[in-house]
Coordinates of C-alpha atoms in Angstrom, one line a residue:
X1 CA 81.8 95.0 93.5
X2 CA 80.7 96.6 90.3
X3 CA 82.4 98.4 87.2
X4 CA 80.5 101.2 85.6
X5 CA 80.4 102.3 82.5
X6 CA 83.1 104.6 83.0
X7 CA 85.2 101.6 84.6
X8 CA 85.6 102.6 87.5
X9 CA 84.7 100.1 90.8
X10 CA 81.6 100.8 92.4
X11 CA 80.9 99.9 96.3
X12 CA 79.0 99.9 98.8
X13 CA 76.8 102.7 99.2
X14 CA 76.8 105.4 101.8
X15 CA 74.6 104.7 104.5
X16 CA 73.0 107.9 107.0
X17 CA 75.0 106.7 110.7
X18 CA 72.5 105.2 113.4
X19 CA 69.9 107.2 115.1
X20 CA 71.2 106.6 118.6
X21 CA 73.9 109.4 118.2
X22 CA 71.2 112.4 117.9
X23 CA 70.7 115.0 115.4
X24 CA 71.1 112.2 112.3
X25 CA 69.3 115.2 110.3
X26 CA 68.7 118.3 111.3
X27 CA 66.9 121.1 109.1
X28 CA 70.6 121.9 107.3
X29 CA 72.2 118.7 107.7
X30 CA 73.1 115.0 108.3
X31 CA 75.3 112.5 109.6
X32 CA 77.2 110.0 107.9
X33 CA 79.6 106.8 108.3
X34 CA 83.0 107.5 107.7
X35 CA 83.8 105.2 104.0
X36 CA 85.9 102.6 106.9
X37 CA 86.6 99.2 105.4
X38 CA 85.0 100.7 101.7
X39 CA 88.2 101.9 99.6
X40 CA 90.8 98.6 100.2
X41 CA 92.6 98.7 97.1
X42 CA 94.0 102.0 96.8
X43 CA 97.0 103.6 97.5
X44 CA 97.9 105.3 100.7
X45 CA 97.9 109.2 99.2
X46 CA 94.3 108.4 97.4
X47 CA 92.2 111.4 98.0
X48 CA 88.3 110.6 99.1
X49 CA 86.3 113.3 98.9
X50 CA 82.1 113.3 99.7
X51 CA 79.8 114.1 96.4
X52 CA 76.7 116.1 97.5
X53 CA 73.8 116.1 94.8
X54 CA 70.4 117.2 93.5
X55 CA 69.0 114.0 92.6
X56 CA 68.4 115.8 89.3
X57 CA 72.5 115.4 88.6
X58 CA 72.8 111.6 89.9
X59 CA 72.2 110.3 86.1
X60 CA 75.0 112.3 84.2
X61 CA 77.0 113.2 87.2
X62 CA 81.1 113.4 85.6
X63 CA 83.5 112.0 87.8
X64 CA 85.8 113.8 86.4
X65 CA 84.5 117.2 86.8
X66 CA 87.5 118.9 89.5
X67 CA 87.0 119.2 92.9
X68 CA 85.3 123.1 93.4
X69 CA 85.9 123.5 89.6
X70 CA 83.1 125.0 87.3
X71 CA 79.9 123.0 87.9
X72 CA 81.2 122.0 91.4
X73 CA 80.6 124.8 93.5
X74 CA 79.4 124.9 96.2
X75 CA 78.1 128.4 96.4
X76 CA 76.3 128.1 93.6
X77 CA 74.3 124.4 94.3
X78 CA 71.0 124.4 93.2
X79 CA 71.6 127.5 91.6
X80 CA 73.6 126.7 88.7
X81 CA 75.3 123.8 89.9
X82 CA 73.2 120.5 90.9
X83 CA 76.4 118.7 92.8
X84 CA 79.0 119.6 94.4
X85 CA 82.5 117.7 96.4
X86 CA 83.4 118.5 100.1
X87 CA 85.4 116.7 103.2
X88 CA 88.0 115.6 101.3
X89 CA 90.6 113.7 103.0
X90 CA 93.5 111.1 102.5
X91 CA 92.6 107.1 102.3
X92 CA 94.8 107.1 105.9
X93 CA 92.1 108.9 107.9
X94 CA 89.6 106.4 107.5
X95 CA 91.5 103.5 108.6
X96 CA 90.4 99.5 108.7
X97 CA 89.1 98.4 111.0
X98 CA 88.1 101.3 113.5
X99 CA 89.5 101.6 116.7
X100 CA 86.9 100.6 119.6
X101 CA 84.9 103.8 121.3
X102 CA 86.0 106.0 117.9
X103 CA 83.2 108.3 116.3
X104 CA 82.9 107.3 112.8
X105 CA 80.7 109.6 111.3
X106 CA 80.9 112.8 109.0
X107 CA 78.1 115.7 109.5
X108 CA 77.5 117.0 106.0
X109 CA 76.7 121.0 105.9
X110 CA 78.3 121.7 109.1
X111 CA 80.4 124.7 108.1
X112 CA 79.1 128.1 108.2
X113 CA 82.2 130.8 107.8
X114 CA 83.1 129.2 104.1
X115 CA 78.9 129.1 102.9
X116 CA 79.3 132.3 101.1
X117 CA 82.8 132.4 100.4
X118 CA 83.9 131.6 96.9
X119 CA 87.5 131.2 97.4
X120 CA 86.4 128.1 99.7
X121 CA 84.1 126.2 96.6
X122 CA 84.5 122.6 98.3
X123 CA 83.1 124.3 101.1
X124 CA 80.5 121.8 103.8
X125 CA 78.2 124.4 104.1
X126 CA 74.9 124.2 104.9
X127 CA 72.1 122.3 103.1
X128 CA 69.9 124.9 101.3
X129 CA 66.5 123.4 101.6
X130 CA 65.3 119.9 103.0
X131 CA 66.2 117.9 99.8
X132 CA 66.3 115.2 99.1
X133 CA 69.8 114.9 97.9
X134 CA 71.7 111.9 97.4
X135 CA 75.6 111.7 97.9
X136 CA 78.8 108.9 96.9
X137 CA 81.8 109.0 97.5
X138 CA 84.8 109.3 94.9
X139 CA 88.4 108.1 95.3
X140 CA 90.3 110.6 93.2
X141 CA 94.5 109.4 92.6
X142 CA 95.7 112.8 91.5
X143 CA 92.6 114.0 89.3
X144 CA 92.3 110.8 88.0
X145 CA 89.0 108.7 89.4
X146 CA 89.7 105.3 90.8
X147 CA 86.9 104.2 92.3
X148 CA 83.4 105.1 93.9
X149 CA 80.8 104.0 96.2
X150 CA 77.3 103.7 94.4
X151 CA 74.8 106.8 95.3
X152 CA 72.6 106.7 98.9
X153 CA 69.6 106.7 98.9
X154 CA 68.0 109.8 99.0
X155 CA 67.8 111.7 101.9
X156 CA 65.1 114.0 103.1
X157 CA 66.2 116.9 105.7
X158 CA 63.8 117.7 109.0
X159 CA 61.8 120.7 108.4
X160 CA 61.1 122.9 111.3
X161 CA 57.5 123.4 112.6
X162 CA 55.8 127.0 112.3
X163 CA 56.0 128.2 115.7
X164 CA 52.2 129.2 115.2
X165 CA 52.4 125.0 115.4
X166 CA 54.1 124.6 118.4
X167 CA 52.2 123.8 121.7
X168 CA 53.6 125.3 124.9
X169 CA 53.7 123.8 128.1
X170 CA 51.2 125.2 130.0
X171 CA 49.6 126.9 127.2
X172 CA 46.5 124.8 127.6
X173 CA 44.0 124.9 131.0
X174 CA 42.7 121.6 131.8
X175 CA 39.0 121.2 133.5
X176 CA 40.9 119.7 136.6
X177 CA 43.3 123.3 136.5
X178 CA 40.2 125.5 135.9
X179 CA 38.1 123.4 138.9
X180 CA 41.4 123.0 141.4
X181 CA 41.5 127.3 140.1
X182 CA 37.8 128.0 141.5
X183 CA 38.2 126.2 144.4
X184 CA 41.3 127.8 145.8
X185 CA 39.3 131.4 145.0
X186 CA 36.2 130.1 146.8
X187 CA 38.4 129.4 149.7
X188 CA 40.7 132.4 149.7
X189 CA 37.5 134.5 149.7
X190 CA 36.0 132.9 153.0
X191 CA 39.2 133.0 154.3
X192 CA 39.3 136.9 153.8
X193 CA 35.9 137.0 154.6
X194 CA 36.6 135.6 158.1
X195 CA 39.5 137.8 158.7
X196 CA 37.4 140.9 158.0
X197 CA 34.9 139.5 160.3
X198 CA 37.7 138.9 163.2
X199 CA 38.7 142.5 162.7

């Protein structure tokens, strides 16, 4: 447990959830662990809400900056905005510790309706380019910040493959194909051969 400059706690970092689920990135977004077990010493109506950023913003990033406020929108990231907040949610939904067989995991950018709709600025849209962006999250009482987890790592997106690049099944002819090919013509011919000879 650290304090920042600002004072506020600073925990663990966010960490990408384990590649055994599937589709841990995907070309517009990525899965994270819920923040279980993270924020302990908050009160119960604490508000947690993800911070998405341009690594560019990580340095100077304000905490308190509002949620979808001027410099926080999500519409306009990486436009004129380099960070923006989403998934926000009470302290209560990410209970300690998790109940056995739960799903404890966030996608980031899974929302399409709200991308271009700037009445919804907190919006989890989708990721506008492969990155890398890094994200925290902030524990907001109110609009007051009382406590963080430290930044991720960065985090690169998948980039999909030209479909110039892609090889097709069948696309290719072996020798064996091309020899097992002549074959079967050589026979079909003296087969049709001896037909038109029994005729």
């Amino acid at each position: 447990l650290l304090l920042t400059a600002d004072g506020l706690p600073t925990l663990e970092a966010p960490v990408l959830a384990s590649s055994s689920l599937g589709g841990q990135k995907t070309a517009s977004t990525f899965v994270l662990d819920q923040p279980r077990c993270v924020f302990t010493n908050v009160s119960k109506d604490t508000v947690i809400w993800l911070v998405v950023a341009d690594p560019r913003a990580v340095p100077d990033f304000d905490n308190s900056v509002e949620p979808g406020g001027p410099g926080r929108e999500f519409q306009q990231f990486l436009n004129s905005t380099f960070a923006y907040m989403t998934l926000n949610t009470t302290i209560l939904n990410y209970p300690c510790p998790k109940n056995p067989g739960d799903i404890t995991v966030l996608r980031v950018g899974s929302e399409t309706r709200c991308a271009k709709d700037k009445k919804r600025p907190t919006c989890n849209g989708p990721l506008p380019g492969p990155g890398p962006y890094q994200v925290k999250f902030l524990a907001l009482d109110g609009s007051k910040p009382v406590a963080q987890t430290a930044w991720s790592e960065p985090i690169t997106l998948s980039t999909a493959q030209p479909s110039g690049n892609i090889p097709v099944p069948g696309s290719g002819h072996s020798a064996g194909m091309i020899a097992l090919t002549s074959i079967l013509s050589i026979l079909f011919t003296i087969l049709l051969a001896g037909l038109v000879a029994m005729l």
